[in-house]
mmCIF file of C-alpha atoms in Angstrom:
data_model
loop_
_atom_site.group_PDB
_atom_site.id
_atom_site.type_symbol
_atom_site.label_atom_id
_atom_site.label_comp_id
_atom_site.label_asym_id
_atom_site.label_seq_id
_atom_site.Cartn_x
_atom_site.Cartn_y
_atom_site.Cartn_z
ATOM 1 C CA UNK A 1 -0.209 -0.002 0.168
ATOM 2 C CA UNK A 2 1.200 3.185 -0.592
ATOM 3 C CA UNK A 3 1.597 4.059 3.342
ATOM 4 C CA UNK A 4 3.720 0.924 3.645
ATOM 5 C CA UNK A 5 5.699 2.815 0.792
ATOM 6 C CA UNK A 6 6.028 6.072 2.287
ATOM 7 C CA UNK A 7 6.931 4.411 5.989
ATOM 8 C CA UNK A 8 10.323 2.802 4.101
ATOM 9 C CA UNK A 9 10.573 5.403 2.264
ATOM 10 C CA UNK A 10 11.148 7.766 5.565
ATOM 11 C CA UNK A 11 13.060 5.156 7.798
ATOM 12 C CA UNK A 12 15.107 4.652 4.189
ATOM 13 C CA UNK A 13 15.588 7.583 2.508
ATOM 14 C CA UNK A 14 19.501 9.359 2.131
ATOM 15 C CA UNK A 15 18.019 12.763 2.099
ATOM 16 C CA UNK A 16 15.775 12.650 4.920
ATOM 17 C CA UNK A 17 18.265 11.183 7.251
ATOM 18 C CA UNK A 18 20.890 13.564 6.272
ATOM 19 C CA UNK A 19 18.443 16.478 7.181
ATOM 20 C CA UNK A 20 17.694 14.743 9.922
ATOM 21 C CA UNK A 21 20.902 14.101 11.346
ATOM 22 C CA UNK A 22 21.534 18.320 10.724
ATOM 23 C CA UNK A 23 18.739 18.574 13.273
ATOM 24 C CA UNK A 24 20.566 16.343 15.895
ATOM 25 C CA UNK A 25 23.869 18.595 14.975
ATOM 26 C CA UNK A 26 21.824 21.653 14.896
ATOM 27 C CA UNK A 27 20.251 19.977 18.484
ATOM 28 C CA UNK A 28 23.940 19.968 19.821
ATOM 29 C CA UNK A 29 24.549 23.244 18.581
ATOM 30 C CA UNK A 30 21.242 24.741 20.740
ATOM 31 C CA UNK A 31 23.388 22.794 23.866
ATOM 32 C CA UNK A 32 26.463 24.155 23.174
ATOM 33 C CA UNK A 33 25.720 27.694 23.603
ATOM 34 C CA UNK A 34 23.573 27.762 26.333
ATOM 35 C CA UNK A 35 26.285 26.010 28.692
ATOM 36 C CA UNK A 36 28.258 29.204 27.844
ATOM 37 C CA UNK A 37 25.899 31.093 29.907
ATOM 38 C CA UNK A 38 26.936 28.761 33.477
ATOM 39 C CA UNK A 39 30.213 28.875 34.817
ATOM 40 C CA UNK A 40 33.237 27.102 34.359
ATOM 41 C CA UNK A 41 34.985 25.199 36.762
ATOM 42 C CA UNK A 42 38.469 24.075 36.000
ATOM 43 C CA UNK A 43 40.041 21.235 38.641
ATOM 44 C CA UNK A 44 44.367 20.575 38.372
ATOM 45 C CA UNK A 45 46.045 18.655 39.557
ATOM 46 C CA UNK A 46 50.138 18.312 39.234
ATOM 47 C CA UNK A 47 53.159 15.953 40.654
ATOM 48 C CA UNK A 48 56.420 16.793 39.688
ATOM 49 C CA UNK A 49 59.153 14.493 41.348
ATOM 50 C CA UNK A 50 62.998 15.472 40.465
ATOM 51 C CA UNK A 51 65.821 14.314 41.957
ATOM 52 C CA UNK A 52 65.334 13.126 45.435
ATOM 53 C CA UNK A 53 68.387 13.075 47.288
ATOM 54 C CA UNK A 54 68.305 16.454 46.603
ATOM 55 C CA UNK A 55 64.724 18.389 46.025
ATOM 56 C CA UNK A 56 61.627 17.643 47.505
ATOM 57 C CA UNK A 57 59.004 16.696 45.095
ATOM 58 C CA UNK A 58 55.516 19.372 44.241
ATOM 59 C CA UNK A 59 52.899 19.384 44.594
ATOM 60 C CA UNK A 60 50.411 22.172 42.689
ATOM 61 C CA UNK A 61 46.135 21.749 43.032
ATOM 62 C CA UNK A 62 44.409 24.175 41.066
ATOM 63 C CA UNK A 63 40.978 25.484 40.593
ATOM 64 C CA UNK A 64 39.958 27.844 38.301
ATOM 65 C CA UNK A 65 36.131 29.232 37.466
ATOM 66 C CA UNK A 66 35.251 30.695 34.740
ATOM 67 C CA UNK A 67 32.103 33.515 35.045
ATOM 68 C CA UNK A 68 30.273 35.015 32.229
ATOM 69 C CA UNK A 69 30.063 38.105 32.721
ATOM 70 C CA UNK A 70 29.445 39.811 29.647
ATOM 71 C CA UNK A 71 25.787 37.322 29.374
ATOM 72 C CA UNK A 72 24.221 39.835 26.755
ATOM 73 C CA UNK A 73 27.050 40.301 24.089
ATOM 74 C CA UNK A 74 27.973 37.534 23.443
ATOM 75 C CA UNK A 75 26.161 34.533 24.318
ATOM 76 C CA UNK A 76 22.466 35.830 23.509
ATOM 77 C CA UNK A 77 23.534 36.069 19.623
ATOM 78 C CA UNK A 78 25.411 32.908 19.592
ATOM 79 C CA UNK A 79 22.290 31.398 21.059
ATOM 80 C CA UNK A 80 19.189 32.406 18.480
ATOM 81 C CA UNK A 81 21.887 31.868 15.866
ATOM 82 C CA UNK A 82 22.040 28.351 16.962
ATOM 83 C CA UNK A 83 18.236 28.057 17.501
ATOM 84 C CA UNK A 84 17.331 29.913 13.765
ATOM 85 C CA UNK A 85 20.047 26.402 12.179
ATOM 86 C CA UNK A 86 17.725 23.790 14.403
ATOM 87 C CA UNK A 87 14.138 25.620 12.724
ATOM 88 C CA UNK A 88 16.133 25.737 9.604
ATOM 89 C CA UNK A 89 16.996 22.163 9.785
ATOM 90 C CA UNK A 90 13.488 21.118 11.392
ATOM 91 C CA UNK A 91 11.512 22.592 8.018
ATOM 92 C CA UNK A 92 14.259 21.868 5.766
ATOM 93 C CA UNK A 93 13.652 17.697 6.625
ATOM 94 C CA UNK A 94 9.362 18.446 6.977
ATOM 95 C CA UNK A 95 10.482 19.468 2.997
ATOM 96 C CA UNK A 96 12.292 16.896 2.328
ATOM 97 C CA UNK A 97 9.371 14.641 3.651
ATOM 98 C CA UNK A 98 7.162 16.103 1.589
ATOM 99 C CA UNK A 99 9.240 15.982 -1.577
ATOM 100 C CA UNK A 100 9.789 11.851 -0.908
ATOM 101 C CA UNK A 101 6.247 11.452 -0.070
ATOM 102 C CA UNK A 102 4.925 13.825 -3.868
ATOM 103 C CA UNK A 103 7.585 12.026 -5.965
ATOM 104 C CA UNK A 104 6.213 8.866 -3.849
ATOM 105 C CA UNK A 105 2.934 9.347 -4.639
ATOM 106 C CA UNK A 106 3.671 10.734 -8.220
ATOM 107 C CA UNK A 107 5.033 7.257 -8.944
ATOM 108 C CA UNK A 108 3.306 5.399 -7.428
ATOM 109 C CA UNK A 109 -0.157 6.489 -9.167
ATOM 110 C CA UNK A 110 1.170 6.224 -12.279
ATOM 111 C CA UNK A 111 1.869 1.994 -11.318
ATOM 112 C CA UNK A 112 -1.244 1.930 -10.573
ATOM 113 C CA UNK A 113 -2.949 3.418 -13.457
ATOM 114 C CA UNK A 114 -0.702 1.539 -15.663
ATOM 115 C CA UNK A 115 -1.129 -2.027 -14.917
ATOM 116 C CA UNK A 116 -5.371 -1.030 -15.623
ATOM 117 C CA UNK A 117 -4.667 0.270 -18.897
ATOM 118 C CA UNK A 118 -2.572 -2.789 -18.854
ATOM 119 C CA UNK A 119 -5.012 -5.021 -17.700
ATOM 120 C CA UNK A 120 -7.730 -3.754 -20.146
ATOM 121 C CA UNK A 121 -4.918 -3.695 -23.229
ATOM 122 C CA UNK A 122 -4.242 -8.141 -22.250
ATOM 123 C CA UNK A 123 -7.984 -8.983 -21.319
ATOM 124 C CA UNK A 124 -10.066 -6.261 -23.879
ATOM 125 C CA UNK A 125 -8.537 -5.071 -27.106
ATOM 126 C CA UNK A 126 -5.434 -6.564 -28.077
ATOM 127 C CA UNK A 127 -7.338 -10.108 -27.894
ATOM 128 C CA UNK A 128 -10.601 -8.216 -29.637
ATOM 129 C CA UNK A 129 -8.190 -6.430 -32.731
ATOM 130 C CA UNK A 130 -6.399 -9.757 -32.695
ATOM 131 C CA UNK A 131 -9.496 -11.359 -33.103
ATOM 132 C CA UNK A 132 -10.759 -8.814 -35.356
ATOM 133 C CA UNK A 133 -7.722 -8.542 -37.908
ATOM 134 C CA UNK A 134 -8.108 -12.682 -38.316
ATOM 135 C CA UNK A 135 -11.747 -13.040 -39.208
ATOM 136 C CA UNK A 136 -10.458 -10.154 -41.598
ATOM 137 C CA UNK A 137 -8.014 -12.370 -42.762
ATOM 138 C CA UNK A 138 -9.737 -15.239 -43.645
ATOM 139 C CA UNK A 139 -12.752 -12.689 -44.836
ATOM 140 C CA UNK A 140 -9.874 -11.474 -47.486
ATOM 141 C CA UNK A 141 -8.836 -14.231 -48.684
ATOM 142 C CA UNK A 142 -12.600 -15.869 -49.911
ATOM 143 C CA UNK A 143 -12.157 -12.162 -51.426
ATOM 144 C CA UNK A 144 -15.428 -10.679 -48.904
ATOM 145 C CA UNK A 145 -13.257 -8.283 -47.551
ATOM 146 C CA UNK A 146 -10.794 -5.482 -49.585
ATOM 147 C CA UNK A 147 -7.703 -5.131 -48.769
ATOM 148 C CA UNK A 148 -8.100 -1.919 -47.246
ATOM 149 C CA UNK A 149 -10.311 -3.326 -43.891
ATOM 150 C CA UNK A 150 -7.480 -5.956 -43.414
ATOM 151 C CA UNK A 151 -4.621 -2.803 -43.614
ATOM 152 C CA UNK A 152 -6.314 -1.110 -40.934
ATOM 153 C CA UNK A 153 -7.545 -3.484 -38.373
ATOM 154 C CA UNK A 154 -3.442 -5.014 -38.626
ATOM 155 C CA UNK A 155 -2.665 -1.116 -38.614
ATOM 156 C CA UNK A 156 -5.492 -1.090 -35.380
ATOM 157 C CA UNK A 157 -3.326 -4.231 -33.628
ATOM 158 C CA UNK A 158 0.119 -2.347 -34.212
ATOM 159 C CA UNK A 159 -0.783 0.544 -33.458
ATOM 160 C CA UNK A 160 -2.880 -0.992 -29.554
ATOM 161 C CA UNK A 161 0.274 -3.114 -29.405
ATOM 162 C CA UNK A 162 2.528 -0.159 -28.926
ATOM 163 C CA UNK A 163 0.198 1.740 -26.981
ATOM 164 C CA UNK A 164 0.277 -1.517 -24.747
ATOM 165 C CA UNK A 165 4.478 -1.399 -24.286
ATOM 166 C CA UNK A 166 4.721 1.390 -23.730
ATOM 167 C CA UNK A 167 1.972 1.556 -20.370
ATOM 168 C CA UNK A 168 4.352 -2.072 -19.623
ATOM 169 C CA UNK A 169 7.759 0.984 -20.275
ATOM 170 C CA UNK A 170 5.383 3.191 -18.154
ATOM 171 C CA UNK A 171 4.816 1.245 -15.524
ATOM 172 C CA UNK A 172 8.540 -0.242 -15.108
ATOM 173 C CA UNK A 173 9.975 2.746 -14.785
ATOM 174 C CA UNK A 174 6.664 3.793 -11.772
ATOM 175 C CA UNK A 175 8.194 0.609 -9.989
ATOM 176 C CA UNK A 176 12.169 1.385 -11.060
ATOM 177 C CA UNK A 177 11.348 4.825 -9.767
ATOM 178 C CA UNK A 178 9.841 3.331 -5.956
ATOM 179 C CA UNK A 179 12.304 0.487 -5.659
ATOM 180 C CA UNK A 180 14.485 3.706 -5.482
ATOM 181 C CA UNK A 181 12.608 5.856 -3.405
ATOM 182 C CA UNK A 182 11.737 3.208 -0.631
ATOM 183 C CA UNK A 183 15.350 0.809 -1.248
ATOM 184 C CA UNK A 184 12.437 -2.205 -1.290
ATOM 185 C CA UNK A 185 12.035 -5.047 -3.920
ATOM 186 C CA UNK A 186 8.496 -4.764 -4.962
ATOM 187 C CA UNK A 187 9.338 -7.226 -8.572
ATOM 188 C CA UNK A 188 9.509 -11.305 -7.342
ATOM 189 C CA UNK A 189 11.613 -12.946 -10.239
ATOM 190 C CA UNK A 190 9.681 -14.517 -12.679
ATOM 191 C CA UNK A 191 7.123 -12.173 -12.085
ATOM 192 C CA UNK A 192 4.158 -11.750 -15.044
ATOM 193 C CA UNK A 193 5.048 -8.516 -17.423
#
């Protein structure tokens, strides 16, 4: 069904996956910008051992604190930029999802329409045109029909056959595009076409 194909396309689309990774990245950028509003604490310990016969070992412990005093000058614009980038990334995911859904719907409808047309040709138009041509051949052989009528029925068979294969090619193209969008195999080996 279309819903199953859409779910597969959302799960397997590299465009959507790339856009979602950008959302994750921008989310981390927002978190990082928010952390600039809090003080940073740094604790260091250092030990130095020199010649034990002449000097004592040195031990040093240091604590430093960086307090963000100028909040409005630097941090707020960085946070606003990070949030704007996050919003843009989310819009990009939605845009990619809508684009894939539109392409999927178009190809799905094309495949369905051409499958119905192929069925009409296979079960109705082609057998009827071939039977009319064969009846025309028999009538022509018995001098009950002229060559012009026979040629017209032959050209009708050729035209219908050409239209059938054109529809088959359009259906196969749509199925191939659906497989590309979803990452699924939609045909079985040896499937009747």
